[in-house]
Short mmCIF file of C-alpha atoms in Angstrom, two decimals:
data_model
loop_
_atom_site.label_atom_id
_atom_site.label_comp_id
_atom_site.label_asym_id
_atom_site.label_seq_id
_atom_site.Cartn_x
_atom_site.Cartn_y
_atom_site.Cartn_z
CA MET A 1 0.00 0.00 0.00
CA PHE A 2 2.79 2.41 0.86
CA ALA A 3 6.07 3.04 -0.94
CA VAL A 4 8.33 1.72 1.78
CA PRO A 5 12.08 2.32 1.46
CA ALA A 6 14.13 -0.68 0.35
CA ALA A 7 15.64 -1.15 3.82
CA LEU A 8 12.14 -1.89 5.13
CA ARG A 9 10.94 -4.37 2.52
CA LYS A 10 10.95 -7.26 4.91
CA PRO A 11 7.85 -8.74 6.52
CA VAL A 12 6.73 -6.58 9.41
CA ALA A 13 4.30 -7.45 12.21
CA ARG A 14 1.07 -5.51 11.74
CA LEU A 15 -0.32 -5.55 15.24
CA ALA A 16 0.39 -1.82 15.72
CA ALA A 17 0.15 -0.27 19.18
CA LEU A 18 0.40 -3.71 20.77
CA ALA A 19 4.09 -4.17 20.22
CA ALA A 20 5.33 -2.81 23.52
CA LEU A 21 3.92 -5.38 25.85
CA ILE A 22 6.50 -7.86 27.14
CA ILE A 23 7.02 -8.76 30.80
CA LEU A 24 9.76 -9.85 33.25
CA ALA A 25 8.82 -10.89 36.78
CA ALA A 26 5.81 -12.23 38.65
CA CYS A 27 3.40 -9.52 39.77
CA GLN A 28 3.60 -8.14 43.28
CA PRO A 29 0.62 -5.97 44.25
CA VAL A 30 0.66 -4.15 47.55
CA ALA A 31 -1.97 -3.06 50.06
CA LEU A 32 -3.92 -6.30 49.67
CA GLY A 33 -6.76 -7.78 51.69
CA ASN A 34 -7.61 -11.26 52.90
CA THR A 35 -10.34 -12.80 50.73
CA GLY A 36 -8.91 -15.82 48.97
CA PRO A 37 -9.84 -17.09 45.51
CA VAL A 38 -11.77 -20.25 44.89
CA SER A 39 -9.26 -23.00 44.17
CA ARG A 40 -9.16 -26.68 43.29
CA GLY A 41 -6.73 -28.94 45.09
CA GLY A 42 -4.87 -25.92 46.43
CA ALA A 43 -4.33 -24.46 42.95
CA VAL A 44 -6.12 -21.51 41.38
CA PRO A 45 -8.04 -22.73 38.31
CA VAL A 46 -7.28 -20.47 35.34
CA ALA A 47 -8.43 -20.84 31.72
CA LEU A 48 -6.22 -19.63 28.88
CA LEU A 49 -8.03 -19.00 25.59
CA VAL A 50 -5.74 -18.76 22.57
CA PRO A 51 -6.36 -19.19 18.82
CA HIS A 52 -5.19 -22.80 18.54
CA GLY A 53 -6.86 -24.32 15.50
CA THR A 54 -6.74 -21.20 13.34
CA PRO A 55 -5.80 -21.77 9.69
CA ASP A 56 -3.67 -18.61 9.74
CA ALA A 57 -0.02 -19.61 10.20
CA GLN A 58 1.06 -16.38 11.90
CA GLU A 59 -1.85 -16.48 14.30
CA ALA A 60 -1.12 -20.13 15.05
CA GLN A 61 2.43 -19.19 15.99
CA LEU A 62 1.09 -16.41 18.19
CA ALA A 63 -1.16 -18.93 19.92
CA ARG A 64 1.86 -21.10 20.68
CA ASP A 65 3.81 -18.13 21.99
CA LEU A 66 0.96 -17.01 24.23
CA GLU A 67 0.66 -20.48 25.72
CA ALA A 68 4.43 -20.75 26.19
CA ALA A 69 4.55 -17.37 27.94
CA ALA A 70 1.69 -18.35 30.24
CA ARG A 71 3.40 -21.62 31.16
CA LEU A 72 6.63 -19.74 31.83
CA ALA A 73 4.72 -17.48 34.20
CA VAL A 74 3.21 -20.46 36.00
CA SER A 75 6.67 -21.96 36.51
CA ASP A 76 7.98 -18.65 37.85
CA LEU A 77 5.34 -18.25 40.55
CA ASP A 78 6.55 -18.67 44.12
CA GLY A 79 4.23 -19.70 46.91
CA VAL A 80 1.14 -20.28 44.81
CA ALA A 81 0.01 -22.90 42.28
CA ILE A 82 -1.97 -22.27 39.11
CA ASP A 83 -4.10 -25.00 37.55
CA LEU A 84 -3.76 -23.79 33.95
CA ARG A 85 -6.03 -25.24 31.30
CA VAL A 86 -5.68 -24.18 27.67
CA TYR A 87 -8.61 -23.93 25.26
CA GLY A 88 -8.43 -23.31 21.52
CA THR A 89 -10.69 -20.72 19.90
CA ALA A 90 -9.56 -20.96 16.24
CA GLY A 91 -9.79 -17.17 16.32
CA GLN A 92 -13.60 -17.36 16.00
CA PRO A 93 -16.18 -15.80 18.38
CA ALA A 94 -18.48 -18.81 18.43
CA GLN A 95 -15.66 -21.19 19.29
CA ALA A 96 -14.32 -18.76 21.86
CA ARG A 97 -17.73 -18.63 23.53
CA ALA A 98 -17.97 -22.42 23.59
CA ALA A 99 -14.44 -22.69 24.99
CA ALA A 100 -15.28 -20.21 27.73
CA LEU A 101 -18.38 -22.12 28.76
CA ASN A 102 -16.38 -25.35 28.82
CA ALA A 103 -13.73 -23.65 30.95
CA VAL A 104 -16.32 -22.45 33.47
CA ALA A 105 -17.84 -25.95 33.59
CA ASP A 106 -14.33 -27.25 34.30
CA GLY A 107 -14.09 -24.90 37.30
CA ALA A 108 -12.13 -21.93 35.93
CA ARG A 109 -12.34 -18.85 38.16
CA ILE A 110 -10.88 -16.42 35.64
CA ILE A 111 -10.26 -16.41 31.89
CA ILE A 112 -7.11 -15.03 30.26
CA GLY A 113 -7.65 -14.28 26.58
CA PRO A 114 -8.98 -14.52 23.93
CA LEU A 115 -7.17 -12.57 21.22
CA HIS A 116 -9.74 -10.80 19.03
CA ALA A 117 -12.22 -8.14 20.13
CA ALA A 118 -15.27 -9.98 18.81
CA SER A 119 -14.20 -13.17 20.56
CA ALA A 120 -13.52 -11.29 23.79
CA ASN A 121 -17.01 -9.79 23.71
CA ALA A 122 -18.53 -13.20 23.10
CA VAL A 123 -16.62 -14.71 26.01
CA ALA A 124 -17.42 -11.87 28.41
CA THR A 125 -21.11 -11.95 27.55
CA ALA A 126 -21.29 -15.71 28.05
CA THR A 127 -19.61 -15.59 31.46
CA ALA A 128 -20.87 -12.30 32.92
CA ASP A 129 -23.69 -13.84 34.97
CA ARG A 130 -21.33 -16.49 36.34
CA GLY A 131 -19.03 -14.10 38.16
CA ILE A 132 -16.08 -14.79 35.87
CA ASN A 133 -13.77 -11.96 34.83
CA VAL A 134 -12.01 -11.98 31.46
CA LEU A 135 -8.53 -10.54 30.80
CA ALA A 136 -8.41 -10.24 27.01
CA PHE A 137 -5.30 -9.84 24.81
CA SER A 138 -6.63 -6.60 23.35
CA ASN A 139 -5.54 -2.98 23.50
CA ASN A 140 -8.95 -1.61 22.47
CA PRO A 141 -10.63 0.07 25.46
CA THR A 142 -13.93 0.38 23.59
CA ILE A 143 -14.62 -3.31 24.24
CA ALA A 144 -13.75 -3.08 27.95
CA GLY A 145 -16.21 -2.84 30.82
CA GLY A 146 -18.29 -5.10 33.03
CA ASN A 147 -16.38 -8.33 33.47
CA LEU A 148 -14.09 -7.65 30.47
CA PHE A 149 -10.63 -6.15 31.00
CA VAL A 150 -7.98 -5.52 28.33
CA LEU A 151 -4.33 -6.38 28.89
CA GLY A 152 -2.82 -4.59 25.90
CA GLN A 153 -1.09 -1.23 26.01
CA THR A 154 -3.75 1.33 25.13
CA PHE A 155 -3.53 4.48 23.05
CA ARG A 156 -4.67 6.38 26.14
CA THR A 157 -1.67 5.28 28.17
CA THR A 158 0.76 6.02 25.34
CA ALA A 159 -0.74 9.40 24.47
CA SER A 160 -0.82 10.50 28.10
CA ARG A 161 2.79 9.53 28.73
CA LEU A 162 4.06 11.30 25.62
CA ALA A 163 1.91 14.41 26.02
CA ARG A 164 3.10 14.79 29.61
CA TYR A 165 6.72 14.42 28.55
CA ALA A 166 6.26 16.85 25.65
CA VAL A 167 4.74 19.57 27.81
CA ARG A 168 7.41 19.17 30.46
CA ASN A 169 9.99 19.62 27.72
CA GLY A 170 8.62 22.86 26.33
CA LYS A 171 6.14 21.72 23.68
CA SER A 172 2.86 23.60 24.04
CA ARG A 173 1.21 23.55 20.59
CA ILE A 174 0.79 19.99 19.39
CA MET A 175 -0.98 19.00 16.19
CA VAL A 176 -2.26 15.54 15.30
CA VAL A 177 -1.85 13.65 12.03
CA TYR A 178 -4.04 10.54 11.92
CA SER A 179 -5.21 7.87 9.50
CA ASP A 180 -8.89 8.07 8.60
CA ASN A 181 -9.80 4.64 9.91
CA LEU A 182 -10.96 3.28 13.26
CA ALA A 183 -7.50 2.96 14.79
CA GLY A 184 -6.48 6.40 13.56
CA ARG A 185 -9.60 8.08 14.90
CA LEU A 186 -9.26 6.37 18.27
CA GLY A 187 -5.64 7.49 18.40
CA ARG A 188 -6.58 11.05 17.45
CA ASP A 189 -9.15 11.26 20.22
CA GLU A 190 -6.75 9.97 22.88
CA ILE A 191 -4.00 12.35 21.75
CA ALA A 192 -6.38 15.31 21.83
CA THR A 193 -7.58 14.41 25.30
CA ALA A 194 -4.04 13.94 26.60
CA VAL A 195 -2.75 17.19 25.09
CA GLN A 196 -5.57 19.20 26.61
CA ALA A 197 -5.27 17.42 29.98
CA GLU A 198 -1.63 18.52 30.16
CA GLY A 199 -2.58 22.14 29.53
CA ALA A 200 -1.19 22.32 26.01
CA THR A 201 -2.97 23.57 22.89
CA LEU A 202 -4.22 21.21 20.21
CA ALA A 203 -2.81 23.00 17.18
CA GLY A 204 -5.10 21.37 14.64
CA SER A 205 -5.55 17.85 13.32
CA VAL A 206 -5.18 16.45 9.81
CA SER A 207 -6.49 13.12 8.57
CA TYR A 208 -5.23 11.10 5.63
CA GLU A 209 -6.67 8.25 3.62
CA PHE A 210 -4.85 5.05 4.50
CA SER A 211 -3.07 4.74 1.16
CA GLN A 212 0.05 6.04 -0.55
CA ASP A 213 -1.94 8.71 -2.41
CA GLY A 214 -3.65 9.62 0.84
CA VAL A 215 -0.31 10.34 2.50
CA VAL A 216 0.98 12.31 -0.48
CA ASN A 217 -2.18 14.42 -0.64
CA ALA A 218 -2.12 15.10 3.11
CA VAL A 219 1.38 16.59 3.23
CA PRO A 220 0.45 20.08 1.88
CA VAL A 221 -2.49 20.21 4.31
CA ILE A 222 -0.23 19.23 7.19
CA ARG A 223 2.22 21.97 6.22
CA THR A 224 -0.49 24.64 6.05
CA THR A 225 -2.06 23.55 9.33
CA ALA A 226 1.25 23.39 11.18
CA GLU A 227 2.37 26.81 10.01
CA THR A 228 -1.01 28.54 10.39
CA ASN A 229 -1.46 27.25 13.94
CA ALA A 230 2.19 27.75 14.96
CA ALA A 231 2.58 24.12 15.98
CA ASP A 232 5.80 23.08 17.66
CA ALA A 233 5.17 19.32 17.61
CA ILE A 234 3.52 16.85 15.23
CA PHE A 235 1.95 13.79 16.89
CA LEU A 236 1.45 10.95 14.35
CA THR A 237 -0.67 7.82 14.68
CA ALA A 238 1.19 6.19 11.75
CA ASN A 239 3.12 2.99 12.41
CA THR A 240 6.24 1.50 10.89
CA ALA A 241 4.26 -1.09 8.91
CA GLY A 242 2.17 1.62 7.27
CA ALA A 243 2.55 5.33 6.63
CA LEU A 244 5.44 6.26 8.93
CA PRO A 245 8.27 5.52 6.46
CA LEU A 246 6.61 7.71 3.84
CA PHE A 247 5.84 10.53 6.26
CA SER A 248 9.38 10.44 7.63
CA GLN A 249 10.61 11.14 4.10
CA MET A 250 7.97 13.56 2.83
CA LEU A 251 7.47 15.84 5.83
CA PRO A 252 11.13 16.98 5.92
CA GLU A 253 11.06 17.43 2.14
CA ALA A 254 8.06 19.72 2.59
CA GLY A 255 9.91 21.93 5.06
CA LEU A 256 8.42 20.27 8.15
CA GLY A 257 11.60 18.58 9.31
CA PRO A 258 12.59 17.65 12.84
CA ASP A 259 14.73 20.78 12.94
CA ARG A 260 11.48 22.80 13.09
CA PHE A 261 8.96 20.41 14.66
CA GLN A 262 9.23 17.73 17.29
CA TYR A 263 7.90 14.46 15.89
CA ILE A 264 6.00 12.26 18.33
CA GLY A 265 4.73 8.74 17.58
CA LEU A 266 1.74 6.91 19.04
CA THR A 267 3.34 3.58 18.07
CA ARG A 268 6.84 2.26 18.50
CA TRP A 269 9.42 3.65 16.09
CA ASP A 270 12.21 1.19 16.86
CA THR A 271 10.78 -1.95 15.25
CA PRO A 272 11.67 -3.44 12.86
CA PRO A 273 15.32 -2.42 13.34
CA GLN A 274 15.57 -1.20 9.72
CA ILE A 275 13.24 1.71 10.50
CA ARG A 276 16.00 3.27 12.58
CA ASP A 277 17.98 3.97 9.39
CA LEU A 278 15.47 6.53 8.16
CA PRO A 279 16.63 10.13 8.67
CA GLY A 280 13.11 11.30 9.44
CA VAL A 281 12.73 9.20 12.58
CA GLN A 282 15.96 10.44 14.14
CA GLY A 283 15.07 12.44 17.23
CA GLY A 284 11.40 11.45 17.26
CA TRP A 285 9.78 10.59 20.59
CA PHE A 286 7.85 7.38 21.22
CA ALA A 287 6.93 5.23 24.22
CA LEU A 288 7.92 1.68 25.07
CA PRO A 289 8.04 -0.62 28.11
CA ASP A 290 11.14 -0.85 30.26
CA PRO A 291 13.71 -2.04 27.66
CA ALA A 292 15.86 -3.97 30.14
CA ARG A 293 12.90 -5.96 31.42
CA ALA A 294 11.58 -6.62 27.94
CA ASP A 295 15.00 -7.82 26.78
CA ARG A 296 15.36 -10.19 29.72
CA PHE A 297 11.97 -11.72 29.05
CA ALA A 298 12.74 -12.11 25.36
CA SER A 299 16.04 -13.81 26.16
CA ARG A 300 14.44 -16.24 28.61
CA PHE A 301 11.62 -17.03 26.22
CA GLU A 302 13.94 -17.68 23.27
CA ALA A 303 16.22 -19.86 25.38
CA ALA A 304 13.23 -22.00 26.37
CA GLN A 305 11.33 -22.06 23.06
CA GLY A 306 13.99 -21.62 20.39
CA ASN A 307 12.31 -18.59 18.87
CA PRO A 308 11.87 -14.99 19.98
CA PRO A 309 8.46 -14.21 21.50
CA HIS A 310 5.73 -12.57 19.52
CA PRO A 311 5.49 -8.88 20.51
CA ILE A 312 2.32 -9.50 22.54
CA ALA A 313 3.23 -12.90 24.00
CA GLY A 314 4.10 -11.23 27.29
CA LEU A 315 0.44 -10.37 27.83
CA ALA A 316 -0.22 -13.99 28.72
CA TYR A 317 2.60 -13.85 31.24
CA ASP A 318 1.12 -10.67 32.71
CA GLY A 319 -2.30 -12.21 33.15
CA ILE A 320 -0.95 -15.29 34.93
CA ALA A 321 1.39 -13.23 37.07
CA ALA A 322 -1.43 -10.92 38.19
CA VAL A 323 -3.60 -13.88 39.20
CA GLY A 324 -0.67 -15.46 41.01
CA ALA A 325 0.11 -12.27 42.90
CA LEU A 326 -3.47 -11.87 44.06
CA ALA A 327 -3.62 -15.50 45.17
CA ARG A 328 -0.32 -15.26 46.99
CA ALA A 329 -1.57 -12.19 48.86
CA GLY A 330 -4.84 -13.87 49.80
CA ARG A 331 -7.02 -11.82 47.48
CA GLY A 332 -9.85 -13.02 45.28
CA LEU A 333 -10.40 -12.45 41.58
CA THR A 334 -13.26 -9.98 41.78
CA ARG A 335 -13.40 -6.61 40.03
CA SER A 336 -12.24 -4.83 43.19
CA ASP A 337 -9.33 -7.25 43.54
CA LEU A 338 -8.22 -6.78 39.96
CA THR A 339 -8.51 -2.99 40.13
CA GLN A 340 -6.65 -2.45 43.40
CA PRO A 341 -4.84 0.86 42.80
CA ALA A 342 -1.29 -0.29 43.55
CA GLY A 343 -1.36 -2.43 40.44
CA PHE A 344 1.08 -5.18 39.56
CA GLN A 345 4.69 -5.50 38.53
CA GLY A 346 4.76 -7.28 35.18
CA VAL A 347 7.65 -8.25 33.01
CA SER A 348 7.18 -5.10 30.95
CA GLY A 349 6.86 -2.96 34.06
CA VAL A 350 4.15 -1.73 36.38
CA PHE A 351 0.54 -1.95 35.23
CA ARG A 352 -2.93 -1.81 36.71
CA PHE A 353 -6.49 -2.42 35.60
CA LEU A 354 -8.88 0.53 35.74
CA PRO A 355 -12.54 0.40 36.78
CA ASP A 356 -13.64 0.94 33.17
CA GLY A 357 -11.85 -2.26 32.13
CA SER A 358 -8.90 -0.57 30.44
CA ASN A 359 -5.44 -0.35 31.97
CA GLU A 360 -2.46 1.85 32.69
CA ARG A 361 1.14 0.80 32.07
CA GLY A 362 4.40 2.35 33.08
CA LEU A 363 6.24 3.36 29.89
CA ALA A 364 9.60 4.84 29.06
CA VAL A 365 10.01 7.66 26.54
CA ALA A 366 12.67 6.95 23.94
CA THR A 367 14.15 8.36 20.75
CA ILE A 368 16.34 7.23 17.87
CA THR A 369 19.84 8.72 17.95
CA ASP A 370 22.40 7.64 15.36
CA ARG A 371 20.14 4.69 14.52
CA LYS A 372 20.11 3.48 18.12
CA VAL A 373 17.35 3.57 20.73
CA THR A 374 18.05 6.04 23.53
CA VAL A 375 15.81 6.22 26.61
CA LEU A 376 15.01 9.84 27.44
CA SER A 377 12.79 9.20 30.44
CA PRO A 378 12.80 5.81 32.18
CA ALA A 379 9.66 3.84 32.85
CA PRO A 380 8.17 4.55 36.29
CA GLN A 381 8.47 1.79 38.83
CA GLY A 382 5.17 2.49 40.53
CA PHE A 383 2.03 4.60 40.24
CA GLY A 384 2.12 8.16 41.45
CA GLY A 385 5.79 8.68 40.64
CA ALA A 386 7.60 10.23 37.69
CA GLY A 387 5.88 9.48 34.42
CA PHE A 388 2.38 9.34 35.92
#
């Protein structure tokens, strides 16, 4: 769809905005109570729903990685046992619903997964009247609520972290460039909310059709909007598998280079590694989980499985680790237990579930300098500290 530079013509994962979610250590919530979870034989019964049985080869590999990460988390737990049972969904809502009902009949007290939004909705609806909470592998907060929580890094968390960092570093007039599709519009809304919450001015927004011609046609509009509104930063929803390579070339050519405007990205700008060669991404700001923790998890996973983990495999680890931490502390698996404000320490850093079913995650702010990732502001280690 886009004219991607030759250095980037390798297959690229297209699960944008989910790629920063990899974990390191079992969760350790604080300020916990004393109501224990229902268990079987001393172990907490947990159902893992993954797309085993899908005909899609990449999704099948993701299913294997999610299960492997969950089993790694189970083996890492200290002082608590998890009775993990894995159910295949084939990536289909009807099969996900059936798997969830089977899991509940087998005694599961919480469900981790499934992958897709439609499947997650089907599972949550089927189990809502049974007191079972669902921790889905999604980053879409629009599906969250009731007994459905999302584990994935949300646009809200990313936009808030970057807007806060931008304002604290002198950027006060931030414009948005977004793709005219569902993901782009969701990203635009979260960026606008975050910018205004930090006391900065939203210096216009420009949409583009999600195509090469759409990007080309948007550049003159972006230039006019940025200059008319005296923007000092351009916040893009584009990802490295789509429009970002083209924007990183065309915006500087149009006189909107990083020497005049601070580029900010809603998605990660460091993957795949070839993206770091592009001049236009040098100096741009983006958010990512604690790199040291993510690297340690990836190394452990690859040593055990023989392949690097899928970018969202760590979500399965997070879900198991959160359940284990609550069980170890004597808590249950109710909504109030899951949303205790201290949160959890996951292998990608601190995170917590919010009452609306979405989540917050501690993120670092990074940039590309001389084709290498440089952390500008480290990920916070707890809620209420720097970065939150």
